[in-house]
């Protein structure tokens, strides 16, 4: 995960940042409901130091809304398909409001059947994935989500990009601690982090991507300008990325990462794909001690010398932001404020 480029930092109360982003989303074509969901998502990412999907993304949201590629006023249609299955047509809008519209039904089904699936299609996801799963674990549930994005990753052993950066996020309750959460692109890097490195003039580590000729490169601009990313972990990450295409697109009725054409919408940045969530009620597990067993696992990992859990850095950043305010560059705050003009 890249840190943003240098410059004086300011600290803003979380509620103030969220309110500012809400106004920006509404000013640029979102309904009050959609703006509220996106503002909470994006300010939470900034608060947690998830910089590739914090306020860095606002210009992309704004240019996409201006291009007419996404419907910021879409009303999702929720369909109760089966005891363990909910389907949502996001109506060409963002995925997070679609999840919000189906969330209560999904939880009721998971608690009743032990497991429930939420299949979202016709949706745009331009954000970090952990905000979609962490709240389920806060309510004692286990949640897994996948979303596909836009063609920029070469499948292992192939010559041309096909997959998206296709993240997988997982959250589970842990007794006496915040939930265990991981959220990772199946590409060697998130596309957002490549953009941040390019903006900062930094080189990447080896093994992240290739240039337009398919040759290995450490230059983020070469990856962004005609090149591509590689999956993480060779054939293993590639298999997971393939799974994400199947679950997030084929299963939901969404587009594969290569199936949409945004060339007629200059400024469009948000992938028009699909998202799958699987929510499990662990109270039905053997012994009903899931959260305690999670804690045992963490303690054993720590006893083996583990210095930090996935999600721990975010929680630390969150605590600091709650004490001191959310950190962002002064220049970023000025640019955000200018978007209200
Ligand atoms: P990272 O590689 O930064 O982190 C992946 C996971 O590993 C996180 O849970 C992180 O925890 C954890 N982690 C990182 N370093 C360590 C360590 N040393 N020890 C233990 N755990 C560690 O994330 P990515 O760059 O892969 O993804 C960044 C974001 O981009 C994600 O939020 C993802 O959802 C988003 N994304 C969104 C896409 C979309 O289409 N919407 C597409 C692709 C990516 P921690 O958070 O605490 O650092
Ligand atoms: O960072 O790879 C990424 C990404 C794609 C879509 C939204 N974020």
CSV table of C-alpha atoms and ligand atoms in Angstrom, one decimal:
chain,number,residue,atom,x,y,z
A,1,UNK,CA,0.0,0.0,0.0
A,2,UNK,CA,1.5,3.3,-1.1
A,3,UNK,CA,1.5,6.4,1.1
A,4,UNK,CA,0.3,9.6,-0.6
A,5,UNK,CA,2.9,12.0,-2.1
A,6,UNK,CA,4.5,14.5,0.2
A,7,UNK,CA,3.2,17.9,1.4
A,8,UNK,CA,1.9,19.5,4.5
A,9,UNK,CA,-0.7,17.4,6.4
A,10,UNK,CA,-3.9,18.7,7.9
A,11,UNK,CA,-6.2,16.8,10.4
A,12,UNK,CA,-9.9,17.0,9.8
A,13,UNK,CA,-12.6,15.5,12.2
A,14,UNK,CA,-14.1,12.4,10.5
A,15,UNK,CA,-17.6,13.8,10.6
A,16,UNK,CA,-16.4,17.0,8.8
A,17,UNK,CA,-14.6,15.0,6.1
A,18,UNK,CA,-17.7,12.8,5.6
A,19,UNK,CA,-20.0,15.9,5.4
A,20,UNK,CA,-17.6,17.5,2.8
A,21,UNK,CA,-17.6,14.4,0.7
A,22,UNK,CA,-21.4,14.1,0.9
A,23,UNK,CA,-21.7,17.6,-0.4
A,24,UNK,CA,-19.2,16.9,-3.3
A,25,UNK,CA,-21.0,13.7,-4.3
A,26,UNK,CA,-24.4,15.6,-4.3
A,27,UNK,CA,-22.9,18.6,-6.1
A,28,UNK,CA,-21.7,16.2,-8.9
A,29,UNK,CA,-24.9,14.3,-9.5
A,30,UNK,CA,-25.5,11.8,-6.7
A,31,UNK,CA,-28.8,11.5,-4.8
A,32,UNK,CA,-28.6,12.2,-1.1
A,33,UNK,CA,-28.8,8.5,-0.3
A,34,UNK,CA,-26.0,7.5,-2.7
A,35,UNK,CA,-23.8,10.4,-1.7
A,36,UNK,CA,-24.2,9.4,2.0
A,37,UNK,CA,-23.1,5.8,1.3
A,38,UNK,CA,-20.1,6.8,-0.9
A,39,UNK,CA,-19.1,9.6,1.5
A,40,UNK,CA,-19.0,7.3,4.4
A,41,UNK,CA,-17.1,4.7,2.4
A,42,UNK,CA,-14.5,7.1,1.1
A,43,UNK,CA,-13.9,9.0,4.4
A,44,UNK,CA,-13.6,5.7,6.2
A,45,UNK,CA,-10.8,4.6,3.8
A,46,UNK,CA,-9.0,7.9,4.3
A,47,UNK,CA,-9.4,7.6,8.1
A,48,UNK,CA,-7.9,4.1,8.0
A,49,UNK,CA,-5.0,5.1,5.9
A,50,UNK,CA,-6.3,3.1,2.9
A,51,UNK,CA,-4.9,5.8,0.6
A,52,UNK,CA,-5.4,4.1,-2.7
A,53,UNK,CA,-9.2,4.3,-2.1
A,54,UNK,CA,-9.6,7.4,0.1
A,55,UNK,CA,-9.9,11.0,-1.1
A,56,UNK,CA,-7.4,10.2,-3.9
A,57,UNK,CA,-10.4,8.6,-5.7
A,58,UNK,CA,-12.7,11.7,-5.6
A,59,UNK,CA,-11.5,13.2,-8.9
A,60,UNK,CA,-12.2,9.8,-10.5
A,61,UNK,CA,-15.7,9.7,-9.1
A,62,UNK,CA,-16.4,13.2,-10.2
A,63,UNK,CA,-15.1,12.7,-13.8
A,64,UNK,CA,-17.1,9.5,-14.0
A,65,UNK,CA,-20.3,11.1,-12.9
A,66,UNK,CA,-19.7,14.0,-15.3
A,67,UNK,CA,-19.2,11.5,-18.2
A,68,UNK,CA,-22.6,9.9,-17.7
A,69,UNK,CA,-21.0,6.5,-17.4
A,70,UNK,CA,-22.5,5.8,-13.9
A,71,UNK,CA,-25.9,6.8,-12.5
A,72,UNK,CA,-25.4,8.6,-9.2
A,73,UNK,CA,-29.2,8.5,-8.6
A,74,UNK,CA,-29.8,4.9,-9.4
A,75,UNK,CA,-32.3,3.0,-7.2
A,76,UNK,CA,-31.3,-0.6,-6.8
A,77,UNK,CA,-33.8,-3.4,-7.2
A,78,UNK,CA,-33.6,-6.1,-4.5
A,79,UNK,CA,-35.0,-9.6,-5.3
A,80,UNK,CA,-35.5,-12.2,-2.6
A,81,UNK,CA,-34.6,-15.2,-4.8
A,82,UNK,CA,-34.4,-18.1,-2.3
A,83,UNK,CA,-33.9,-18.8,1.4
A,84,UNK,CA,-30.2,-18.2,1.1
A,85,UNK,CA,-30.0,-16.0,-2.0
A,86,UNK,CA,-30.6,-12.3,-2.6
A,87,UNK,CA,-30.0,-10.7,-6.0
A,88,UNK,CA,-29.6,-6.9,-6.6
A,89,UNK,CA,-29.7,-5.0,-9.9
A,90,UNK,CA,-27.7,-1.9,-9.1
A,91,UNK,CA,-29.3,-0.2,-12.1
A,92,UNK,CA,-26.1,1.1,-13.4
A,93,UNK,CA,-25.3,2.8,-10.1
A,94,UNK,CA,-22.7,2.1,-7.4
A,95,UNK,CA,-22.4,-1.2,-5.7
A,96,UNK,CA,-22.3,0.1,-2.1
A,97,UNK,CA,-25.8,1.6,-2.2
A,98,UNK,CA,-27.0,-1.8,-3.7
A,99,UNK,CA,-25.4,-3.6,-0.7
A,100,UNK,CA,-27.0,-1.1,1.7
A,101,UNK,CA,-30.4,-1.7,0.2
A,102,UNK,CA,-30.1,-5.5,0.6
A,103,UNK,CA,-28.1,-5.6,3.8
A,104,UNK,CA,-30.9,-6.2,6.3
A,105,UNK,CA,-32.5,-9.0,4.2
A,106,UNK,CA,-29.1,-10.6,3.7
A,107,UNK,CA,-28.5,-10.6,7.5
A,108,UNK,CA,-31.9,-12.0,8.2
A,109,UNK,CA,-31.4,-14.8,5.7
A,110,UNK,CA,-27.9,-15.6,7.0
A,111,UNK,CA,-29.2,-15.8,10.6
A,112,UNK,CA,-32.1,-18.1,9.5
A,113,UNK,CA,-30.4,-20.4,7.0
A,114,UNK,CA,-26.9,-20.2,8.4
A,115,UNK,CA,-25.6,-18.8,5.2
A,116,UNK,CA,-26.7,-16.4,2.5
A,117,UNK,CA,-25.4,-15.0,-0.8
A,118,UNK,CA,-25.8,-11.5,-2.1
A,119,UNK,CA,-25.3,-11.3,-5.9
A,120,UNK,CA,-25.0,-7.7,-7.2
A,121,UNK,CA,-24.9,-6.9,-10.9
A,122,UNK,CA,-25.1,-3.9,-13.2
A,123,UNK,CA,-22.9,-2.1,-10.6
A,124,UNK,CA,-19.8,0.1,-10.3
A,125,UNK,CA,-17.2,-0.5,-7.5
A,126,UNK,CA,-14.4,2.0,-7.2
A,127,UNK,CA,-13.6,1.5,-3.6
A,128,UNK,CA,-11.8,-0.6,-1.0
A,129,UNK,CA,-13.6,-3.8,-0.3
A,130,UNK,CA,-13.1,-4.1,3.5
A,131,UNK,CA,-15.9,-1.6,4.3
A,132,UNK,CA,-18.3,-4.0,2.7
A,133,UNK,CA,-17.4,-7.0,4.9
A,134,UNK,CA,-16.2,-5.5,8.3
A,135,UNK,CA,-19.6,-4.4,9.5
A,136,UNK,CA,-20.9,-8.0,9.2
A,137,UNK,CA,-18.2,-9.2,11.5
A,138,UNK,CA,-19.1,-6.4,13.9
A,139,UNK,CA,-22.5,-8.1,14.1
A,140,UNK,CA,-21.0,-11.6,14.8
A,141,UNK,CA,-21.1,-12.8,11.2
A,142,UNK,CA,-18.4,-14.1,8.9
A,143,UNK,CA,-18.3,-12.4,5.5
A,144,UNK,CA,-16.4,-12.9,2.2
A,145,UNK,CA,-16.7,-10.6,-0.8
A,146,UNK,CA,-15.2,-10.5,-4.3
A,147,UNK,CA,-15.5,-7.8,-7.0
A,148,UNK,CA,-14.0,-7.7,-10.4
A,149,UNK,CA,-12.7,-4.5,-12.0
A,150,UNK,CA,-11.2,-3.6,-15.4
A,151,UNK,CA,-8.8,-5.4,-17.7
A,152,UNK,CA,-5.3,-4.5,-16.6
A,153,UNK,CA,-3.8,-7.9,-15.3
A,154,UNK,CA,-2.1,-10.5,-17.5
A,155,UNK,CA,-3.3,-14.1,-16.5
A,156,UNK,CA,-0.3,-16.2,-15.4
A,157,UNK,CA,1.2,-17.8,-18.6
A,158,UNK,CA,-0.7,-15.5,-21.0
A,159,UNK,CA,0.6,-12.6,-23.1
A,160,UNK,CA,-2.1,-10.0,-22.9
A,161,UNK,CA,-4.1,-8.4,-20.0
A,162,UNK,CA,-7.6,-9.8,-19.4
A,163,UNK,CA,-8.4,-9.9,-15.6
A,164,UNK,CA,-9.1,-7.0,-13.4
A,165,UNK,CA,-7.3,-6.3,-10.1
A,166,UNK,CA,-10.1,-8.3,-8.5
A,167,UNK,CA,-9.9,-8.0,-4.7
A,168,UNK,CA,-11.0,-10.5,-2.1
A,169,UNK,CA,-12.0,-9.3,1.3
A,170,UNK,CA,-12.8,-11.4,4.4
A,171,UNK,CA,-14.0,-10.5,7.9
A,172,UNK,CA,-14.5,-12.7,10.9
A,173,UNK,CA,-15.4,-11.9,14.6
A,174,UNK,CA,-12.7,-12.4,17.2
A,175,UNK,CA,-13.4,-12.5,20.9
A,176,UNK,CA,-12.3,-9.4,22.8
A,177,UNK,CA,-10.8,-7.8,19.7
A,178,UNK,CA,-11.9,-6.0,16.5
A,179,UNK,CA,-12.8,-8.4,13.7
A,180,UNK,CA,-10.1,-10.2,11.7
A,181,UNK,CA,-10.1,-8.6,8.3
A,182,UNK,CA,-8.1,-8.9,5.2
A,183,UNK,CA,-8.7,-7.2,1.9
A,184,UNK,CA,-6.3,-7.7,-1.0
A,185,UNK,CA,-6.1,-7.2,-4.7
A,186,UNK,CA,-5.3,-10.5,-6.6
A,187,UNK,CA,-2.9,-8.4,-8.7
A,188,UNK,CA,0.7,-7.8,-7.5
A,189,UNK,CA,-0.5,-4.2,-6.7
A,190,UNK,CA,-3.7,-2.4,-6.7
A,191,UNK,CA,-4.1,-0.2,-9.8
A,192,UNK,CA,-4.6,2.8,-7.4
A,193,UNK,CA,-1.2,2.2,-5.8
A,194,UNK,CA,0.4,2.2,-9.3
A,195,UNK,CA,-1.2,5.6,-10.0
A,196,UNK,CA,0.0,6.9,-6.6
A,197,UNK,CA,3.6,5.7,-7.3
A,198,UNK,CA,3.4,7.3,-10.8
A,199,UNK,CA,2.2,10.6,-9.4
A,200,UNK,CA,5.1,10.5,-6.8
A,201,UNK,CA,7.7,9.7,-9.5
A,202,UNK,CA,8.6,6.5,-7.6
A,203,UNK,CA,9.8,3.2,-9.1
A,204,UNK,CA,8.0,-0.1,-8.2
A,205,UNK,CA,9.6,-3.3,-6.9
A,206,UNK,CA,10.3,-5.9,-9.5
A,207,UNK,CA,7.6,-8.4,-10.5
A,208,UNK,CA,4.7,-6.0,-10.4
A,209,UNK,CA,4.0,-5.5,-14.1
A,210,UNK,CA,5.0,-5.3,-17.7
A,211,UNK,CA,5.3,-2.5,-20.3
A,212,UNK,CA,3.4,-2.2,-23.6
A,213,UNK,CA,5.8,-4.7,-25.2
A,214,UNK,CA,5.2,-7.3,-22.4
A,215,UNK,CA,8.6,-6.7,-20.9
A,216,UNK,CA,9.1,-6.6,-17.1
A,217,UNK,CA,9.2,-3.0,-15.8
A,218,UNK,CA,9.5,-1.2,-12.5
A,219,UNK,CA,8.2,2.1,-14.1
A,220,UNK,CA,4.6,2.7,-12.9
A,221,UNK,CA,3.9,4.9,-16.0
A,222,UNK,CA,4.9,2.1,-18.3
A,223,UNK,CA,2.3,-0.1,-16.6
A,224,UNK,CA,-0.4,2.6,-16.8
A,225,UNK,CA,0.4,3.6,-20.4
A,226,UNK,CA,-0.2,0.5,-22.4
A,227,UNK,CA,1.4,-2.0,-20.0
A,228,UNK,CA,-0.3,-4.2,-17.4
A,229,UNK,CA,0.0,-5.6,-13.9
A,230,UNK,CA,0.8,-9.2,-13.1
A,231,UNK,CA,-1.2,-11.4,-10.6
A,232,UNK,CA,0.4,-11.8,-7.2
A,233,UNK,CA,2.1,-15.1,-6.6
A,234,UNK,CA,2.2,-16.3,-10.2
A,235,UNK,CA,-0.3,-19.1,-11.0
A,236,UNK,CA,-1.8,-19.0,-7.5
A,237,UNK,CA,-2.9,-15.4,-7.6
A,238,UNK,CA,-4.0,-15.9,-11.2
A,239,UNK,CA,-6.3,-18.7,-10.2
A,240,UNK,CA,-7.8,-16.6,-7.5
A,241,UNK,CA,-8.3,-13.7,-10.0
A,242,UNK,CA,-10.1,-16.2,-12.3
A,243,UNK,CA,-12.3,-17.3,-9.4
A,244,UNK,CA,-13.2,-13.6,-8.8
A,245,UNK,CA,-14.2,-13.2,-12.4
A,246,UNK,CA,-16.5,-16.2,-12.1
A,247,UNK,CA,-18.1,-15.3,-8.8
A,248,UNK,CA,-18.4,-11.6,-9.2
A,249,UNK,CA,-19.4,-11.6,-12.9
A,250,UNK,CA,-20.5,-15.0,-14.2
A,251,UNK,CA,-22.5,-15.8,-11.1
A,252,UNK,CA,-24.1,-12.4,-10.5
A,253,UNK,CA,-24.9,-11.5,-14.1
A,254,UNK,CA,-22.4,-8.7,-14.1
A,255,UNK,CA,-19.8,-7.9,-16.8
A,256,UNK,CA,-16.4,-9.6,-16.9
A,257,UNK,CA,-13.6,-7.1,-16.5
A,258,UNK,CA,-13.1,-6.9,-20.3
A,259,UNK,CA,-16.8,-6.8,-21.2
A,260,UNK,CA,-17.6,-3.2,-20.9
A,261,UNK,CA,-16.6,-0.3,-23.2
A,262,UNK,CA,-16.2,3.1,-21.6
A,263,UNK,CA,-14.5,4.7,-24.6
A,264,UNK,CA,-17.6,6.7,-25.4
A,265,UNK,CA,-17.5,8.3,-21.9
A,266,UNK,CA,-14.2,10.2,-21.6
A,267,UNK,CA,-13.4,10.6,-17.9
A,268,UNK,CA,-15.1,7.3,-16.9
A,269,UNK,CA,-13.0,5.4,-14.4
A,270,UNK,CA,-15.4,3.1,-12.5
A,271,UNK,CA,-15.5,-0.5,-13.6
A,272,UNK,CA,-19.1,-1.7,-14.5
A,273,UNK,CA,-19.0,-5.2,-13.3
A,274,UNK,CA,-20.6,-7.2,-10.4
A,275,UNK,CA,-19.9,-8.2,-6.8
A,276,UNK,CA,-20.6,-11.3,-4.6
A,277,UNK,CA,-20.9,-11.4,-0.9
A,278,UNK,CA,-21.3,-14.6,1.2
A,279,UNK,CA,-22.4,-14.2,4.8
A,280,UNK,CA,-22.2,-17.0,7.3
A,281,UNK,CA,-23.7,-17.2,10.8
A,282,UNK,CA,-20.9,-18.9,12.9
A,283,UNK,CA,-23.3,-19.5,15.8
A,284,UNK,CA,-24.3,-22.6,13.9
A,285,UNK,CA,-20.8,-23.9,13.8
A,286,UNK,CA,-19.6,-26.9,15.9
A,287,UNK,CA,-19.5,-25.8,19.6
A,288,UNK,CA,-20.7,-22.2,18.7
A,289,UNK,CA,-17.3,-20.9,19.8
A,290,UNK,CA,-16.2,-19.4,16.6
A,291,UNK,CA,-15.1,-16.0,18.0
A,292,UNK,CA,-13.2,-17.7,20.8
A,293,UNK,CA,-11.5,-20.0,18.3
A,294,UNK,CA,-10.6,-16.9,16.2
A,295,UNK,CA,-8.9,-15.5,19.3
A,296,UNK,CA,-7.0,-18.7,19.9
A,297,UNK,CA,-5.8,-18.7,16.3
A,298,UNK,CA,-4.5,-15.1,16.6
A,299,UNK,CA,-2.8,-15.8,19.9
A,300,UNK,CA,-1.1,-18.8,18.4
A,301,UNK,CA,0.1,-16.8,15.4
A,302,UNK,CA,1.4,-14.1,17.8
A,303,UNK,CA,3.2,-16.8,19.9
A,304,UNK,CA,4.9,-17.8,16.7
A,305,UNK,CA,6.4,-14.3,16.4
A,306,UNK,CA,3.8,-12.6,14.2
A,307,UNK,CA,4.3,-8.9,14.6
A,308,UNK,CA,1.1,-7.7,12.9
A,309,UNK,CA,-2.3,-9.1,11.7
A,310,UNK,CA,-3.9,-8.0,8.5
A,311,UNK,CA,-6.2,-5.1,9.3
A,312,UNK,CA,-4.1,-4.1,12.3
A,313,UNK,CA,-2.5,-1.2,10.6
A,314,UNK,CA,-5.9,0.2,9.6
A,315,UNK,CA,-7.2,-0.1,13.1
A,316,UNK,CA,-4.1,1.7,14.4
A,317,UNK,CA,-4.7,4.5,11.8
A,318,UNK,CA,-8.3,4.6,12.8
A,319,UNK,CA,-7.5,5.1,16.5
A,320,UNK,CA,-5.1,7.9,15.6
A,321,UNK,CA,-7.7,9.6,13.4
A,322,UNK,CA,-10.3,9.3,16.2
A,323,UNK,CA,-7.9,11.1,18.5
A,324,UNK,CA,-6.3,13.7,16.2
A,325,UNK,CA,-8.6,13.8,13.1
A,326,UNK,CA,-8.2,12.2,9.7
A,327,UNK,CA,-4.9,13.0,8.0
A,328,UNK,CA,-4.9,14.4,4.4
A,329,UNK,CA,-2.6,16.7,2.5
A,330,UNK,CA,-3.4,20.4,2.7
A,331,UNK,CA,-3.4,20.4,-1.1
A,332,UNK,CA,-5.9,17.6,-1.2
A,333,UNK,CA,-8.3,19.4,1.1
A,334,UNK,CA,-8.0,22.5,-1.1
A,335,UNK,CA,-8.8,20.5,-4.2
A,336,UNK,CA,-11.8,18.9,-2.5
A,337,UNK,CA,-13.2,22.2,-1.4
A,338,UNK,CA,-12.7,23.5,-4.9
A,339,UNK,CA,-15.0,20.8,-6.2
A,340,UNK,CA,-17.9,22.5,-4.4
A,341,UNK,CA,-17.5,25.6,-6.6
B,1,LIG,P1,-2.4,-4.5,0.6
B,1,LIG,O1,-1.4,-5.3,-0.2
B,1,LIG,O2,-1.9,-3.1,1.1
B,1,LIG,O3,-2.9,-5.3,1.8
B,1,LIG,C1,-3.6,-6.5,1.7
B,1,LIG,C2,-3.9,-7.0,3.0
B,1,LIG,O4,-2.8,-7.5,3.7
B,1,LIG,C3,-4.6,-6.0,4.0
B,1,LIG,O5,-5.6,-6.7,4.7
B,1,LIG,C4,-3.4,-5.6,4.8
B,1,LIG,O6,-3.8,-5.2,6.1
B,1,LIG,C5,-2.6,-6.9,4.9
B,1,LIG,N1,-1.2,-6.7,5.1
B,1,LIG,C6,-0.4,-5.8,4.4
B,1,LIG,N2,0.9,-5.9,4.9
B,1,LIG,C7,0.9,-6.9,5.9
B,1,LIG,C8,1.9,-7.4,6.7
B,1,LIG,N3,3.1,-7.0,6.7
B,1,LIG,N4,1.5,-8.3,7.6
B,1,LIG,C9,0.2,-8.7,7.7
B,1,LIG,N5,-0.8,-8.3,6.9
B,1,LIG,C10,-0.5,-7.3,6.0
B,1,LIG,O7,-3.7,-4.3,-0.3
B,1,LIG,P2,-3.8,-4.2,-1.9
B,1,LIG,O8,-2.8,-3.3,-2.4
B,1,LIG,O9,-3.8,-5.6,-2.4
B,1,LIG,O10,-5.3,-3.6,-2.0
B,1,LIG,C11,-5.5,-2.3,-1.6
B,1,LIG,C12,-7.0,-1.9,-1.7
B,1,LIG,O11,-7.4,-1.8,-3.0
B,1,LIG,C13,-7.9,-2.9,-1.1
B,1,LIG,O12,-8.8,-2.3,-0.1
B,1,LIG,C14,-8.8,-3.5,-2.2
B,1,LIG,O13,-10.1,-3.8,-1.9
B,1,LIG,C15,-8.7,-2.3,-3.2
B,1,LIG,N6,-9.0,-2.7,-4.5
B,1,LIG,C16,-10.3,-2.4,-5.0
B,1,LIG,C17,-10.6,-2.8,-6.3
B,1,LIG,C18,-12.0,-2.6,-6.8
B,1,LIG,O14,-12.2,-3.0,-8.0
B,1,LIG,N7,-12.9,-1.9,-6.1
B,1,LIG,C19,-9.6,-3.5,-7.2
B,1,LIG,C20,-8.4,-3.8,-6.5
B,1,LIG,C21,-8.1,-3.3,-5.2
B,1,LIG,P3,-3.9,-3.6,6.4
B,1,LIG,O15,-5.2,-3.1,5.8
B,1,LIG,O16,-4.0,-3.5,7.9
B,1,LIG,O17,-2.7,-2.9,5.9
B,2,LIG,O1,-7.0,-0.1,-7.3
B,2,LIG,O2,-7.1,-1.7,-8.7
B,2,LIG,C1,-7.6,-0.8,-8.1
B,2,LIG,C2,-9.0,-0.5,-8.4
B,2,LIG,C3,-9.7,-0.8,-9.5
B,2,LIG,C4,-11.0,-0.3,-9.3
B,2,LIG,C5,-11.0,0.4,-8.2
B,2,LIG,N1,-9.8,0.3,-7.6
